[in-house]
XYZ file of C-alpha atoms in Angstrom:
452
model
C -41.223 -39.203 2.705
C -39.001 -42.261 2.542
C -41.319 -44.029 5.069
C -44.352 -43.423 2.865
C -42.475 -44.795 -0.118
C -41.735 -48.005 1.779
C -45.403 -48.402 2.787
C -46.605 -47.941 -0.803
C -44.011 -50.390 -2.057
C -45.252 -53.051 0.354
C -48.908 -52.482 -0.613
C -48.348 -52.862 -4.320
C -45.599 -55.480 -4.105
C -42.904 -53.321 -5.685
C -39.292 -54.445 -5.049
C -37.629 -52.085 -2.614
C -34.553 -51.956 -4.811
C -36.551 -50.244 -7.529
C -37.255 -47.203 -5.357
C -34.864 -44.322 -6.026
C -34.374 -42.600 -2.713
C -32.902 -39.092 -2.962
C -30.474 -38.325 -0.166
C -28.405 -35.225 0.479
C -24.670 -35.864 0.087
C -22.713 -36.176 3.307
C -20.390 -33.415 4.521
C -17.454 -35.693 3.725
C -18.669 -36.161 0.166
C -19.137 -32.429 -0.381
C -15.754 -31.752 1.197
C -13.949 -34.216 -1.064
C -15.617 -33.037 -4.255
C -15.790 -29.283 -3.668
C -13.449 -28.085 -0.886
C -10.544 -30.470 -1.322
C -9.892 -29.255 -4.892
C -9.518 -25.707 -3.496
C -7.028 -26.996 -0.908
C -5.040 -29.014 -3.465
C -4.997 -26.380 -6.197
C -1.614 -24.723 -6.883
C -3.474 -21.570 -7.908
C -4.305 -18.854 -5.365
C -7.898 -18.401 -4.264
C -10.043 -15.346 -4.919
C -8.519 -13.792 -1.778
C -5.890 -12.258 -4.062
C -8.603 -9.968 -5.395
C -8.357 -7.909 -2.203
C -5.106 -9.104 -0.598
C -1.558 -8.957 -1.926
C -0.546 -11.790 0.383
C -0.936 -13.090 3.976
C -4.208 -14.938 3.430
C -5.628 -17.625 1.137
C -8.870 -19.542 1.399
C -6.968 -22.821 1.528
C -5.484 -21.628 4.845
C -8.877 -22.356 6.402
C -9.089 -25.937 5.130
C -7.686 -28.905 7.089
C -7.162 -32.439 5.696
C -10.621 -33.711 6.718
C -14.161 -32.394 6.674
C -14.615 -32.960 10.411
C -11.377 -31.162 11.373
C -12.203 -28.254 9.128
C -15.738 -27.856 10.486
C -14.673 -27.994 14.132
C -11.873 -25.509 13.489
C -14.029 -22.970 11.663
C -16.859 -23.317 14.182
C -14.446 -22.772 17.088
C -13.248 -19.542 15.445
C -16.777 -18.255 14.954
C -16.527 -18.594 11.193
C -19.503 -20.978 10.962
C -22.959 -20.124 12.306
C -24.641 -23.492 12.965
C -28.053 -21.904 13.550
C -27.911 -19.682 10.493
C -25.531 -21.375 8.051
C -26.132 -18.773 5.344
C -24.883 -16.093 7.738
C -21.571 -17.816 8.446
C -18.665 -15.389 8.646
C -16.501 -17.412 6.275
C -19.136 -16.831 3.579
C -19.141 -13.095 4.286
C -15.360 -13.050 3.934
C -15.518 -14.801 0.552
C -18.293 -12.459 -0.624
C -16.391 -9.293 0.300
C -14.984 -9.276 -3.201
C -18.475 -8.399 -4.476
C -18.129 -4.927 -2.952
C -14.669 -4.282 -4.398
C -14.640 -0.765 -5.950
C -12.088 -2.031 -8.472
C -14.519 -3.126 -11.198
C -11.845 -4.801 -13.313
C -10.491 -6.888 -10.458
C -14.012 -7.816 -9.385
C -14.849 -9.003 -12.896
C -11.615 -11.003 -13.252
C -12.157 -12.945 -10.019
C -15.971 -13.213 -10.124
C -16.184 -16.787 -11.460
C -13.641 -18.168 -8.992
C -15.185 -16.277 -6.078
C -18.710 -17.490 -6.866
C -17.529 -21.098 -7.150
C -15.787 -20.884 -3.772
C -18.847 -19.344 -2.150
C -21.136 -22.039 -3.528
C -18.783 -24.814 -2.438
C -18.427 -23.557 1.139
C -22.133 -22.783 1.415
C -23.100 -26.300 0.300
C -20.589 -27.912 2.661
C -21.562 -25.789 5.684
C -25.257 -26.626 5.224
C -24.433 -30.339 4.966
C -22.370 -30.160 8.169
C -25.156 -28.396 10.045
C -27.498 -31.326 9.299
C -25.237 -33.796 11.130
C -26.272 -34.102 14.788
C -23.093 -35.888 15.888
C -20.955 -33.210 14.224
C -22.863 -30.428 15.947
C -22.396 -32.179 19.291
C -18.680 -32.778 18.813
C -16.177 -31.095 21.111
C -14.422 -27.954 19.830
C -11.210 -28.474 17.933
C -7.998 -28.265 19.891
C -5.748 -25.273 19.288
C -3.290 -27.436 17.395
C -6.017 -28.338 14.914
C -7.020 -24.747 14.153
C -6.921 -23.686 10.530
C -6.234 -20.155 9.392
C -3.516 -17.790 8.167
C -0.104 -18.042 9.801
C 0.117 -14.271 10.281
C -1.753 -11.858 12.530
C -4.919 -9.971 11.622
C -2.900 -6.738 11.507
C -0.659 -8.176 8.794
C -3.680 -9.392 6.832
C -5.247 -5.931 6.920
C -1.935 -4.304 6.016
C -1.696 -6.425 2.853
C -5.134 -5.383 1.617
C -4.955 -3.742 -1.792
C -7.116 -0.821 -0.719
C -4.638 -0.070 2.082
C -1.717 -0.337 -0.344
C -3.523 1.958 -2.793
C -4.180 4.479 -0.035
C -0.461 4.469 0.793
C 0.354 4.863 -2.900
C -1.870 7.939 -3.116
C -0.201 9.545 -0.099
C 3.407 8.695 -0.860
C 3.692 8.491 -4.661
C 0.681 9.971 -6.409
C 0.877 13.114 -4.242
C 4.404 13.746 -5.599
C 3.648 13.023 -9.258
C 4.205 16.623 -10.358
C 7.920 15.972 -9.881
C 7.518 14.117 -13.202
C 5.592 16.857 -15.017
C 5.183 17.096 -17.964
C 6.928 14.090 -19.475
C 5.150 11.371 -17.487
C 1.897 13.080 -16.440
C -0.304 13.434 -19.539
C -3.413 13.818 -17.377
C -2.023 17.051 -15.926
C -1.555 18.716 -19.328
C -4.271 21.250 -20.186
C -4.484 22.199 -23.908
C -6.514 25.292 -22.970
C -3.719 26.607 -20.749
C -1.231 28.747 -22.724
C 1.492 27.866 -20.220
C 1.095 24.180 -21.111
C 1.739 24.514 -24.843
C 5.492 23.893 -24.649
C 5.122 21.069 -22.086
C 2.565 19.442 -24.397
C 4.986 19.645 -27.313
C 7.773 18.174 -25.198
C 5.556 15.327 -24.009
C 4.450 14.593 -27.574
C 8.082 14.538 -28.724
C 9.126 12.081 -25.991
C 6.170 9.754 -26.643
C 7.062 9.698 -30.331
C 10.678 8.852 -29.471
C 10.250 6.426 -26.574
C 6.683 5.152 -26.849
C 3.617 5.038 -24.608
C 5.650 3.943 -21.593
C 6.343 7.647 -21.116
C 2.774 7.937 -19.789
C 3.742 6.657 -16.374
C 0.953 8.354 -14.422
C -2.529 7.483 -15.671
C -5.841 9.226 -15.068
C -6.317 7.770 -11.577
C -4.112 6.452 -8.765
C -5.671 2.981 -9.126
C -5.001 2.702 -12.850
C -1.473 4.036 -12.284
C -0.643 1.566 -9.534
C -2.137 -1.302 -11.526
C -0.073 -0.322 -14.571
C 3.152 -0.084 -12.542
C 2.566 -3.522 -11.033
C 1.651 -5.136 -14.358
C 4.651 -3.608 -16.115
C 7.001 -4.806 -13.387
C 5.877 -8.396 -13.836
C 7.329 -8.344 -17.357
C 11.071 -8.846 -17.083
C 13.431 -7.198 -19.564
C 17.171 -7.785 -19.829
C 17.773 -4.214 -20.976
C 16.088 -2.344 -18.135
C 15.251 -2.503 -14.469
C 11.652 -3.202 -13.456
C 9.633 -0.172 -12.415
C 9.048 -1.950 -9.100
C 11.951 -4.124 -8.020
C 10.677 -6.571 -5.409
C 14.173 -7.859 -4.588
C 15.785 -4.428 -4.249
C 13.165 -1.673 -3.928
C 15.824 1.062 -4.058
C 16.820 -0.300 -7.492
C 13.300 0.183 -8.848
C 13.295 2.165 -12.084
C 10.429 4.228 -10.645
C 12.867 5.852 -8.199
C 16.135 5.415 -10.106
C 14.975 7.575 -13.023
C 13.964 10.771 -11.201
C 17.195 10.702 -9.166
C 19.421 10.132 -12.214
C 21.432 12.659 -14.222
C 21.168 13.389 -17.936
C 22.868 10.859 -20.238
C 26.405 11.719 -21.276
C 26.962 13.638 -24.493
C 28.424 11.912 -27.499
C 31.232 13.034 -29.791
C 28.713 15.124 -31.705
C 27.844 17.073 -28.559
C 24.336 15.620 -28.391
C 22.889 13.787 -25.411
C 23.114 10.022 -25.677
C 20.243 7.608 -25.273
C 19.040 7.355 -21.651
C 19.818 4.152 -19.782
C 17.268 2.106 -17.859
C 19.832 -0.134 -16.210
C 22.585 0.632 -13.718
C 24.006 3.244 -14.108
C 20.620 4.804 -14.903
C 20.405 8.101 -16.780
C 17.314 10.227 -17.291
C 16.502 12.467 -20.230
C 14.574 14.683 -17.842
C 17.548 15.032 -15.519
C 17.305 15.029 -11.722
C 13.727 15.524 -10.493
C 14.304 14.543 -6.885
C 17.413 13.999 -4.806
C 18.192 10.730 -3.099
C 17.453 11.630 0.489
C 14.813 14.349 0.076
C 11.220 14.006 1.215
C 9.776 12.844 -2.108
C 12.496 10.217 -2.390
C 11.788 9.071 1.152
C 8.038 8.821 0.467
C 8.470 6.920 -2.811
C 10.994 4.517 -1.336
C 8.736 3.986 1.681
C 5.911 2.822 -0.591
C 8.185 0.691 -2.780
C 9.715 -1.086 0.208
C 6.392 -1.635 1.919
C 4.758 -2.920 -1.272
C 7.648 -5.328 -1.893
C 7.509 -6.654 1.676
C 3.716 -7.027 1.537
C 3.510 -8.819 -1.786
C 6.451 -11.067 -0.884
C 4.853 -12.084 2.420
C 7.751 -10.758 4.500
C 5.564 -9.437 7.314
C 4.466 -11.907 9.998
C 3.487 -9.852 13.046
C 2.244 -6.363 13.869
C 5.579 -5.189 15.271
C 7.178 -5.710 11.843
C 4.766 -3.347 10.099
C 5.743 0.239 9.229
C 3.643 2.963 10.824
C 2.618 4.239 7.365
C 1.151 7.375 8.938
C 2.495 10.130 6.688
C 0.002 12.426 4.973
C 1.206 14.944 2.356
C 0.452 18.653 2.621
C 1.062 21.709 0.467
C 2.923 23.418 3.310
C 6.623 24.165 2.887
C 9.381 25.238 5.277
C 12.539 27.011 4.174
C 15.329 27.157 6.734
C 18.289 29.475 6.201
C 21.451 29.910 8.188
C 22.446 26.266 8.402
C 25.892 26.068 10.087
C 28.915 25.832 7.805
C 29.941 22.716 9.716
C 26.924 20.851 8.349
C 28.174 19.262 5.074
C 26.542 20.113 1.779
C 24.012 17.494 0.611
C 23.893 15.935 4.081
C 20.453 14.710 5.119
C 18.461 16.528 7.791
C 15.016 15.765 9.169
C 12.849 18.594 10.476
C 10.007 17.931 12.919
C 7.233 20.397 13.730
C 6.104 20.720 17.363
C 3.192 22.937 18.414
C 3.058 25.112 21.506
C 0.720 23.795 24.213
C -0.806 26.783 26.021
C -2.307 24.679 28.798
C 1.026 23.027 29.628
C 3.082 26.126 28.817
C 5.471 23.916 26.883
C 6.079 22.380 23.488
C 4.035 19.291 22.667
C 6.069 16.111 22.930
C 4.659 14.571 19.762
C 5.456 16.231 16.421
C 2.552 17.066 14.129
C 4.565 17.011 10.893
C 8.023 16.447 9.456
C 10.102 16.708 6.326
C 13.483 15.507 5.128
C 15.841 17.624 3.071
C 19.428 18.012 1.906
C 21.666 20.904 2.942
C 22.209 23.063 -0.138
C 25.544 24.739 -0.954
C 23.906 27.990 0.173
C 23.250 26.362 3.574
C 19.471 26.206 3.152
C 16.947 23.451 3.804
C 13.731 23.287 1.760
C 11.051 20.710 2.470
C 7.377 19.966 1.952
C 5.728 18.870 5.175
C 4.064 15.529 5.760
C 1.584 15.390 8.628
C 2.120 12.565 11.111
C -1.283 11.235 12.144
C -2.935 8.026 13.216
C -5.397 6.580 10.721
C -8.372 7.389 12.958
C -7.386 11.087 12.836
C -7.323 11.171 9.055
C -10.913 12.396 8.861
C -9.694 15.690 10.319
C -7.144 16.209 7.530
C -7.957 18.342 4.515
C -7.691 16.099 1.421
C -6.338 19.059 -0.589
C -3.266 19.143 1.654
C -4.068 22.484 3.306
C -4.019 20.802 6.662
C -2.073 22.648 9.345
C -3.524 25.675 11.098
C -1.340 28.744 11.732
C 0.290 28.962 15.137
C 3.422 29.044 17.230
C 5.735 26.149 16.401
C 9.173 24.836 17.138
C 11.223 23.180 14.418
C 13.593 20.475 15.649
C 16.399 19.544 13.285
C 18.088 16.139 13.309
C 21.215 15.424 11.318
C 21.873 11.952 9.958
C 24.813 11.084 12.163
C 26.440 7.816 11.160
C 24.580 7.760 7.820
C 21.738 5.759 9.353
C 19.455 6.660 6.448
C 21.768 4.910 4.013
C 20.938 1.639 5.751
C 17.282 2.438 6.499
C 16.064 5.188 4.114
C 12.578 5.402 5.660
C 13.851 5.768 9.232
C 12.775 8.719 11.389
C 15.667 10.271 13.298
C 13.824 11.863 16.224
C 14.681 9.014 18.574
C 17.469 11.111 20.084
C 18.191 14.730 21.015
C 17.826 17.342 18.279
C 20.866 19.061 16.749
C 19.185 22.442 16.458
C 15.865 24.222 16.930
C 14.046 27.258 15.594
C 10.877 28.960 16.804
C 8.429 30.861 14.622
C 4.837 31.905 14.147
C 3.883 29.693 11.201
C 1.278 30.693 8.636
C 1.335 27.344 6.785
C 0.620 28.789 3.373
C 0.395 26.875 0.110
C 3.475 26.022 -1.932
C 7.017 27.374 -2.048
C 5.859 30.938 -2.732
C 4.105 30.956 0.640
C 6.668 28.897 2.534
C 7.335 29.559 6.205
C 10.881 30.966 6.247
C 13.349 30.699 9.115
C 16.396 32.986 8.890
C 18.502 31.276 11.545
C 18.549 28.264 13.862
C 19.846 27.609 17.361
C 22.372 24.773 17.304
C 22.245 22.587 20.393
C 25.038 20.865 22.220
């Protein structure tokens, strides 16, 4: 087209300088005007829509257009034959399929701008013959996140939400009825007094009583948002610096406030020492406590960017059930309120022996009556989750062995989410389990066999 313009100009005697020739901007020009601002911006990219941390779009941008192109091409993130199909564009566009409608709407403008900028730049690069012929970037000039792919996936919000559902949301009835308005049924006669109590507390302490919302997503979002607002008079619901000092777990493990001179309960405290108008709902060291603290610690580490490699990640493979074990006859030598973990091993008929890997576990405190009570959590790899019943009625009846592990040396005080089955068990018990639903249908063991 430009050649024809030159010919016509010569024929009619038009000055060449008067011809406006439209040229596509160079990759360098597009890079400087559209990608460099992303790299220089102090604000996070739209990656935060789906990731708590570990990855940002600016991680993929190097100081120059050429370096960036060669790096992304070497990693398979740019398709030079089909620029519109480049993987980096697919990664940016993943936010469009986010099931969280609110988050998708909040980040839509930023995400669309980033997509358009990268798309324009990639197409410009793919028009440059010398750039296409250039040698691949050296490893030292490779752009990308500083952490492994496993860490990036672990910090995805959908993974964190899934963990929240399994570890926190599944135990929400510990907070019934004061903090679970969605579980109150006006048509249920048994809920009339709980409804009155909830109404009374909301009137006295405000809407913050409604801790658990209608859905796990809205609940987790509310907890996170509330924790970002700092108050001098109370701990944050989620304490990123000290997860065990999160109000979310301090409250249900706290006692009633002390009574005043008039004999009435005082106002509950939301700072250390915490007191709770609902009294103790879970004990520090029981299974619900362990599950909640597991999620709090993992969330804090993820959002703070404390994970760098796969071997630092928690297994996060606990799945709640409605099955309960009740173990009587705990030896008198086992101190009251000491922590014990119980692992469930199935009988393997083909091997004529107990399976080496446990299928479930729980953690409980020895009661003064020398009893252990615990709700079971299935231990399963993520690819086996499809075989688990979402209602929590998961384990099939059968012959099992319970292996009990005491917390020698108070290891759980230092690492509350630790599993203790890395050594020999302290006791065992064998039974034909029915795995019923709830405490009324708990599998009961009358005695155990202490081991050496």
